[in-house]
Coordinates of C-alpha atoms and ligand atoms in Angstrom, one line a residue:
X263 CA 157.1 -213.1 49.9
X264 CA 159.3 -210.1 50.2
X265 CA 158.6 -208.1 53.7
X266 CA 157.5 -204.5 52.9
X267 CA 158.7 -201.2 54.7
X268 CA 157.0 -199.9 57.7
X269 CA 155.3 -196.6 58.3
X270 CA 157.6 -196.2 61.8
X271 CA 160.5 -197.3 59.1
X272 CA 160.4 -193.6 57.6
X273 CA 161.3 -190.4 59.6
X274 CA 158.7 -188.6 61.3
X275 CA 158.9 -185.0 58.9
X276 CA 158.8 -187.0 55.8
X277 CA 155.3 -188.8 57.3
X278 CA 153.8 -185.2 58.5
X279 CA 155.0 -184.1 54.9
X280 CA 152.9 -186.3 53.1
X281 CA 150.1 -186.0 55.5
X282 CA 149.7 -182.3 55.0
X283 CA 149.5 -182.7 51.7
X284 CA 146.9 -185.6 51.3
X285 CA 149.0 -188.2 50.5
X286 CA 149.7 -191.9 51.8
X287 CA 152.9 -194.3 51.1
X288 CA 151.3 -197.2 49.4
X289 CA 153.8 -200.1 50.7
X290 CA 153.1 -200.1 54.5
X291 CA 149.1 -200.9 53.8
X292 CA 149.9 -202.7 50.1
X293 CA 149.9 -206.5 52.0
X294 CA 146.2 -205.4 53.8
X295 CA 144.8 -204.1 50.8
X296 CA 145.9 -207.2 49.0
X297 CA 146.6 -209.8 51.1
X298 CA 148.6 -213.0 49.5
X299 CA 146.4 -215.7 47.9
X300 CA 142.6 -215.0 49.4
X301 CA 140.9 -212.1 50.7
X302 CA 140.8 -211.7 54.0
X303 CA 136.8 -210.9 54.8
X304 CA 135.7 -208.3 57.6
X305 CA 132.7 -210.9 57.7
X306 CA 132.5 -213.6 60.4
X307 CA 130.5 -216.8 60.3
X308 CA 127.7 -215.7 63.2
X309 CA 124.3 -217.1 63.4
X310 CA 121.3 -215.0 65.0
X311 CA 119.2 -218.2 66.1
X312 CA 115.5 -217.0 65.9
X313 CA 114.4 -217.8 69.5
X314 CA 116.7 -214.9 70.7
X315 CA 115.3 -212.1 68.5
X316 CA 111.9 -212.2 68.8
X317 CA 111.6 -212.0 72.1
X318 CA 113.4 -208.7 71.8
X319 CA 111.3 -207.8 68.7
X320 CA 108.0 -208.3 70.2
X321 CA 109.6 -205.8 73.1
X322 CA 110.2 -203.5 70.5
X323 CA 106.5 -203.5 69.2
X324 CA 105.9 -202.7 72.8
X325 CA 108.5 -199.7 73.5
X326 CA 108.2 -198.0 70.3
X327 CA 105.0 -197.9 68.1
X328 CA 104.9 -197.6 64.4
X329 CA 104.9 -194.2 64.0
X330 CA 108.3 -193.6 65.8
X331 CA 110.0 -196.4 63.6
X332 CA 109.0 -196.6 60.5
X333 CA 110.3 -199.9 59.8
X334 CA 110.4 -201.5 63.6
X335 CA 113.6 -203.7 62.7
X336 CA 116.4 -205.2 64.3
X337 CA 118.8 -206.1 62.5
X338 CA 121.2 -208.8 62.2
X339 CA 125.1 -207.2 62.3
X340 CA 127.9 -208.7 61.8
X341 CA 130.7 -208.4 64.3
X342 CA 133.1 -208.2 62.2
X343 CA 132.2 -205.4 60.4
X344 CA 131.2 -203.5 63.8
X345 CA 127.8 -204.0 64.7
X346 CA 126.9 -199.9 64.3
X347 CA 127.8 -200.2 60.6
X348 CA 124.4 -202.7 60.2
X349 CA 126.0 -205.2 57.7
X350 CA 125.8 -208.9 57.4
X351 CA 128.9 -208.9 55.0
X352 CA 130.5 -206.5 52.3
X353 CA 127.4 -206.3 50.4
X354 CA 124.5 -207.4 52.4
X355 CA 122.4 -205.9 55.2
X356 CA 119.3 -208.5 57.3
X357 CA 116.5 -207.1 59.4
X358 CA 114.1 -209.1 61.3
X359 CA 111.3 -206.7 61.1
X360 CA 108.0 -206.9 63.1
X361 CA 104.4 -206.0 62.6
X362 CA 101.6 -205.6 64.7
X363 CA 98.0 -205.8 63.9
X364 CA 96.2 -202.7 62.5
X365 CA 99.7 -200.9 61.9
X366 CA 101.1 -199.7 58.2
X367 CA 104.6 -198.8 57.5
X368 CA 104.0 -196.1 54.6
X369 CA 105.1 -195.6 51.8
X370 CA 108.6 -194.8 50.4
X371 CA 110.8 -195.8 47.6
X372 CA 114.4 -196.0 47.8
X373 CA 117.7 -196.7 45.7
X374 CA 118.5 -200.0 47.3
X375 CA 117.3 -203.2 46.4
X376 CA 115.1 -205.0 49.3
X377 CA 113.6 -208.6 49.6
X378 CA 111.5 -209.8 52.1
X379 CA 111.5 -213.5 53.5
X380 CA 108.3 -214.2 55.5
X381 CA 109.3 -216.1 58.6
X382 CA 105.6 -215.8 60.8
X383 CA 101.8 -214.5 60.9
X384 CA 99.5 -214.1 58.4
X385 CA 97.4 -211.3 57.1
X386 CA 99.9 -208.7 56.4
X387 CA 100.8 -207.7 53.0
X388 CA 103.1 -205.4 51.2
X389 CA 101.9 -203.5 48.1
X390 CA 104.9 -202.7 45.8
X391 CA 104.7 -200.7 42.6
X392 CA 100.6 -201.0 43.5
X393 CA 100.4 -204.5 43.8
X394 CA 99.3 -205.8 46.6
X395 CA 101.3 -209.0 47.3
X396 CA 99.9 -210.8 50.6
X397 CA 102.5 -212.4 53.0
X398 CA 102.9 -216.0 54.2
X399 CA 105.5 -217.8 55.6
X400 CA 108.7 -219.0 53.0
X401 CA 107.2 -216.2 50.4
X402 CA 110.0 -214.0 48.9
X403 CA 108.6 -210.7 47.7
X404 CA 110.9 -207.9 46.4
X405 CA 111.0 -204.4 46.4
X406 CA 113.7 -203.8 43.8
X407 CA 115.6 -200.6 43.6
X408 CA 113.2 -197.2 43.2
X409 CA 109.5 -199.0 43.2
X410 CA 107.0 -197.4 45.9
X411 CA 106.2 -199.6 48.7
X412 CA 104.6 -200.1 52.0
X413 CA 103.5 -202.7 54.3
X414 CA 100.0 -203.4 56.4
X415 CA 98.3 -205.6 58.6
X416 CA 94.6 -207.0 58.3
X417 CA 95.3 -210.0 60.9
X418 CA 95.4 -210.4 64.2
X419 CA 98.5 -212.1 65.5
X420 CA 102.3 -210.2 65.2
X421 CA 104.0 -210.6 61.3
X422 CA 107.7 -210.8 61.0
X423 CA 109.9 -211.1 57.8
X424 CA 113.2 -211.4 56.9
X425 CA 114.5 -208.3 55.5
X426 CA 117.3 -208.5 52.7
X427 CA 119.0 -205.3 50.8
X428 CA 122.0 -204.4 49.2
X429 CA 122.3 -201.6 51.4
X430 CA 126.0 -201.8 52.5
X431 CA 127.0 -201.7 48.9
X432 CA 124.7 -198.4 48.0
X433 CA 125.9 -196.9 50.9
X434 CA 129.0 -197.7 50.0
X435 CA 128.6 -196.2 46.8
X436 CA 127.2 -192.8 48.5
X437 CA 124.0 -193.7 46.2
X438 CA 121.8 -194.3 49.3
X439 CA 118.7 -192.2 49.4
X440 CA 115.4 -192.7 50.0
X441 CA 111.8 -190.7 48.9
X442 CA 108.5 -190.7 51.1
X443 CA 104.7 -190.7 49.6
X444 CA 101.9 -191.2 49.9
X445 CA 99.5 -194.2 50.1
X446 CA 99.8 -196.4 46.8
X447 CA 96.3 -197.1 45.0
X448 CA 96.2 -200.8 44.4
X449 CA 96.3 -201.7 40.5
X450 CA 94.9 -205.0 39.5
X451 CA 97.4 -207.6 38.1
X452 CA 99.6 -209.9 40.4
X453 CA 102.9 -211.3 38.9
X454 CA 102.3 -214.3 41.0
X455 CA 99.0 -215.5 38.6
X456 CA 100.9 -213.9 35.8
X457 CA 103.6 -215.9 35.8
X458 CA 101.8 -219.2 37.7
X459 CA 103.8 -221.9 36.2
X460 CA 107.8 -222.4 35.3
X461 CA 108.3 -222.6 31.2
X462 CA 105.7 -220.7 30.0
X463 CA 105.0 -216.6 30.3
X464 CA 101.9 -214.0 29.2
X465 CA 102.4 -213.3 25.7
X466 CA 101.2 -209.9 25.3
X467 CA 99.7 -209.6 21.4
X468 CA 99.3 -206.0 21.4
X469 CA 102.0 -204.3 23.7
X470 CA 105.2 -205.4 24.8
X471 CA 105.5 -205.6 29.1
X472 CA 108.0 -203.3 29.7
X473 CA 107.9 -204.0 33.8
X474 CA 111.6 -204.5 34.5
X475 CA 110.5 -206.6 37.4
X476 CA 107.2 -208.5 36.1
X477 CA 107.2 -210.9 39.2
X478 CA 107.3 -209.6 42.8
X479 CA 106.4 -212.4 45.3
X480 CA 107.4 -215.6 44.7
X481 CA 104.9 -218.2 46.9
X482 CA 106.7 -220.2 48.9
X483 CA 104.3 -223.6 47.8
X484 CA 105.3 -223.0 44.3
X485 CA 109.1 -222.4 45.4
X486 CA 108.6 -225.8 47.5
X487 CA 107.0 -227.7 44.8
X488 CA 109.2 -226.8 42.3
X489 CA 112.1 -228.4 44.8
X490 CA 110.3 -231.4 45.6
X491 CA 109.7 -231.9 41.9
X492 CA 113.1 -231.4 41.0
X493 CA 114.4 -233.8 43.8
X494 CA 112.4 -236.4 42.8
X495 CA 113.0 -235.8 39.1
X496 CA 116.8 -236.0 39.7
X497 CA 117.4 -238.7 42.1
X498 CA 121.4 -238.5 41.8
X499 CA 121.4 -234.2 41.8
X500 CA 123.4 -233.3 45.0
X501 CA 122.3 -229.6 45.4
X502 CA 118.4 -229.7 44.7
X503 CA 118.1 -225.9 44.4
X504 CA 115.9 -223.5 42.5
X505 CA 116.8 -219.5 42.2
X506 CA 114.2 -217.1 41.9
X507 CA 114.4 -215.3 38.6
X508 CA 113.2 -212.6 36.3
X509 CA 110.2 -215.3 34.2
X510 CA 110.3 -212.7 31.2
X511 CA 114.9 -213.0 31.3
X512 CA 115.5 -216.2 33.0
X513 CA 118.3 -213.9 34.7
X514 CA 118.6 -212.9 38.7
X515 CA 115.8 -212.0 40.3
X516 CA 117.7 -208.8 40.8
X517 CA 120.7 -207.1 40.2
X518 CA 122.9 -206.9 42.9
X519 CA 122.0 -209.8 45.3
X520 CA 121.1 -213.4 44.4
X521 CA 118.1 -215.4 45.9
X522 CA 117.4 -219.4 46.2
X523 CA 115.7 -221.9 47.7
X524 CA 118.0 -225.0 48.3
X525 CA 116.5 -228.6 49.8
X526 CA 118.2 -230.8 51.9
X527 CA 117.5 -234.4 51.1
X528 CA 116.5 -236.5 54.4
X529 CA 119.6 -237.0 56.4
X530 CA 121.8 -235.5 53.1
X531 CA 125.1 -233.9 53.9
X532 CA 126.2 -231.1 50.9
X533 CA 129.4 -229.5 51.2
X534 CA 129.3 -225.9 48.9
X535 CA 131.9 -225.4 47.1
X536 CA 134.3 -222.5 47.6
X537 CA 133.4 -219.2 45.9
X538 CA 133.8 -215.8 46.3
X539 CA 130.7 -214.2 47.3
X540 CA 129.6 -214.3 50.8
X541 CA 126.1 -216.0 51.6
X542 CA 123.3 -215.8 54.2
X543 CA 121.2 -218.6 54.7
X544 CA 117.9 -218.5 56.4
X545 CA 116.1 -222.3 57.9
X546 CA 112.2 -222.4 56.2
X547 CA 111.6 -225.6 57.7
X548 CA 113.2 -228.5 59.1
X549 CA 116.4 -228.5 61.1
X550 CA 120.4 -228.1 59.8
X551 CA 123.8 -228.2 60.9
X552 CA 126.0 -225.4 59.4
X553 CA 129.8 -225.5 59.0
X554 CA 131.6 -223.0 57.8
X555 CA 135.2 -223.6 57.7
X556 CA 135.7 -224.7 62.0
X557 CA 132.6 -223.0 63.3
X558 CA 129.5 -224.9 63.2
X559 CA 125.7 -223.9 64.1
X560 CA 122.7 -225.5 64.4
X561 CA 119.9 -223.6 62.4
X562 CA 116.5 -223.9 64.0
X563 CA 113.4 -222.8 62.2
X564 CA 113.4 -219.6 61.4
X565 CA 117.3 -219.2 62.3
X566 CA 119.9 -217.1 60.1
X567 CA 123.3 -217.0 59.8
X568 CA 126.0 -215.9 57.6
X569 CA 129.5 -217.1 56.1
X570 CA 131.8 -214.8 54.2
X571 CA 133.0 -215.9 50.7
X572 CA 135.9 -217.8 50.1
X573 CA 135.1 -220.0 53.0
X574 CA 134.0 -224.0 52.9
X575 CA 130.5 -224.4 54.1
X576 CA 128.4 -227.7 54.7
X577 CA 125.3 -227.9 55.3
X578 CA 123.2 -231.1 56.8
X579 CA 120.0 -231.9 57.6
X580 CA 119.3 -233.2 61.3
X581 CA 116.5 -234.8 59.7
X582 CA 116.6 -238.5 58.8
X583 CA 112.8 -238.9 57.5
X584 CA 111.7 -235.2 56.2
X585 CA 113.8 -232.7 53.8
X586 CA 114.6 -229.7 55.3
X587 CA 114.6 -226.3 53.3
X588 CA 116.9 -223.3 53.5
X589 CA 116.2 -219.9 51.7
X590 CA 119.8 -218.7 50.7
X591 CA 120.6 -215.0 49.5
X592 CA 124.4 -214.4 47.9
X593 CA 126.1 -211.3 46.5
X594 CA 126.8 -213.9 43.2
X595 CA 124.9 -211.1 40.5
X596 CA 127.4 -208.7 41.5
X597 CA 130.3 -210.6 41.8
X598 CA 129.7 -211.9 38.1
X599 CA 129.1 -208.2 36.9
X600 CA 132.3 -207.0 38.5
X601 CA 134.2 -209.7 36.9
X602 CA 135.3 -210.7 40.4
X603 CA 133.4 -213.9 40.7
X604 CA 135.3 -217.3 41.9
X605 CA 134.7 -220.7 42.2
X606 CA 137.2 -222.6 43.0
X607 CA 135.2 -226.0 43.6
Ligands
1HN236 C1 113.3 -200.5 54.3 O1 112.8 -199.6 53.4 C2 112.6 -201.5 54.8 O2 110.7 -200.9 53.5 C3 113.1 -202.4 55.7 O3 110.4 -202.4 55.0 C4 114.4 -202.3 56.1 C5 116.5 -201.1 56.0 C6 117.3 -200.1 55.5 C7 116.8 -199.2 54.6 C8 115.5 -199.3 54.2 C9 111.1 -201.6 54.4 C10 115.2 -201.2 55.6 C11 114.7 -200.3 54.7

């Protein structure tokens, strides 16, 4: 590969030149913008093992209350993207976010697209849109891009989720805005009974749904079914894994980021194959080892980490008599809309 110019290769008045006049000599930077054969990711592999945050989290319920927060979140930054710029990789941004009995985070809408993953507590619940979706442990519940929403506590023990947006991306895109209001009335109607069972939807007879997210929380004991089923369906499938979808499309359960659950057979080892978007993967239950390329971490319930894209990434279960199950979120959708999605097996 022919060795480009340098910037200290050209004299000092032609440099100042071009700087006055906004302009920039492509060739010195062409080899980082487009490095030979594979990006080269900001992201690192780096795992944020559960047991570390929440002691820290359950401080923050402590030193600021609700009111001065907002969302009471810490959130999970990758190093090599500087921690102060709050993203997990290119594309996607994690919270652990915590709350305490009796408190509401109100209500706001926004142009990013947010997930939550419940990791602990029950009794809280998030109305999106005006329904109110209550929130267990493994349940994914979304807040897609522009729907009101808000979160509250009826129990009695701290609730903490997973939070998982698109916000680097929207940022990126200087399309990142958000809109307060006021408290949602609750409508009647719950995608979750809607759309109960896999293979058949509501037909409506006389008016068409035209909810461009009919399903917002996904239970995690249908998710978990659905993957036992599967595995013992399939005997021979390597990747049991379901994705959470759109039941009315069959496509992503939204646009930007993708969501799935994946199950680990007792004692299985499943090497991923390479591709090009980065992923995040989040332990439900159970116990894993996590390789990506020559770093390796071992995911404890409730533990996340991240690998960037274009990296090889195994996954095992330490368990030799129970499945373990992961919830994984990818930037796949918008790789495949940008045309910029890779496999390369
Ligand atoms: C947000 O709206 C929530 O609604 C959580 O719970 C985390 C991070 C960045 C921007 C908006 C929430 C967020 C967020």
């Amino acid at each position: 590969m022919q060795e480009l110019g340098r910037l200290e290769d050209l004299p000092q008045d032609y440099r100042d030149a071009l700087t006055k006049l906004n302009l920039v000599p492509l060739w010195p930077s062409l080899r980082a913008v487009l490095p030979p054969g594979k990006p080269r990711p900001n992201t690192r592999a780096t795992h944020w093992p559960y047991e570390t945050i929440k002691p820290l989290l359950l401080k923050a319920g402590e030193l600021t209350p609700i009111e001065k927060a907002e969302r009471r979140v810490l959130v999970l930054a990758n190093p090599g993207h500087g921690l102060e710029k709050m993203q997990a990789s290119a594309a996607m941004y994690l919270g652990m976010q915590l709350l305490l009995p009796g408190e509401w985070a109100p209500s706001h809408r926004h142009t990013p697209n947010a997930v939550r993953m419940v990791v602990e507590g029950e009794g809280a619940w998030t109305t999106v849109d005006g329904e109110k979706c209550p929130m267990s442990r493994g349940d994914l519940i979304l807040t897609p891009t522009g729907l009101w929403h808000e979160h509250g506590h009826d129990g009695d023990q701290p609730v903490v989720w997973l939070d998982v947006l698109d916000l680097p991306l929207v940022y990126y895109m200087e399309a990142s805005y958000h809109i307060d209001g006021p408290r949602q009335e609750v409508k009647p109607g719950r995608g979750d009974r809607a759309y109960a069972r896999g293979g058949v939807v509501p037909t409506p007879v006389f008016e068409r749904s035209s909810k461009a997210y009919p399903m917002l929380r996904y239970p995690w004991v249908e998710a978990r079914a659905a993957l036992e089923a599967l595995a013992a369906d399939q005997p021979e499938l390597e990747a049991v894994q379901v994705s959470y979808v759109n039941p009315e499309t069959g496509g992503d359960a939204q646009n930007i980021l993708g969501f799935y659950a994946l199950m680990l057979r007792p004692g299985q080892t499943l090497q991923l194959p390479v591709r090009s978007p980065a992923m995040v993967f989040h332990l439900i239950e159970g116990g894993v080892d996590v390789k990506v390329e020559d770093q390796a971490f071992t995911l404890a319930e409730a533990d996340t980490c991240c690998a960037p894209g274009y990296s090889a990434v195994t996954l095992k279960n330490r368990q030799s008599d129970r499945p373990s199950f992961v919830f994984v979120a990818d930037e796949s959708p918008l790789h495949r809309k940008l045309g910029v999605y890779e496999n390369r097996g």
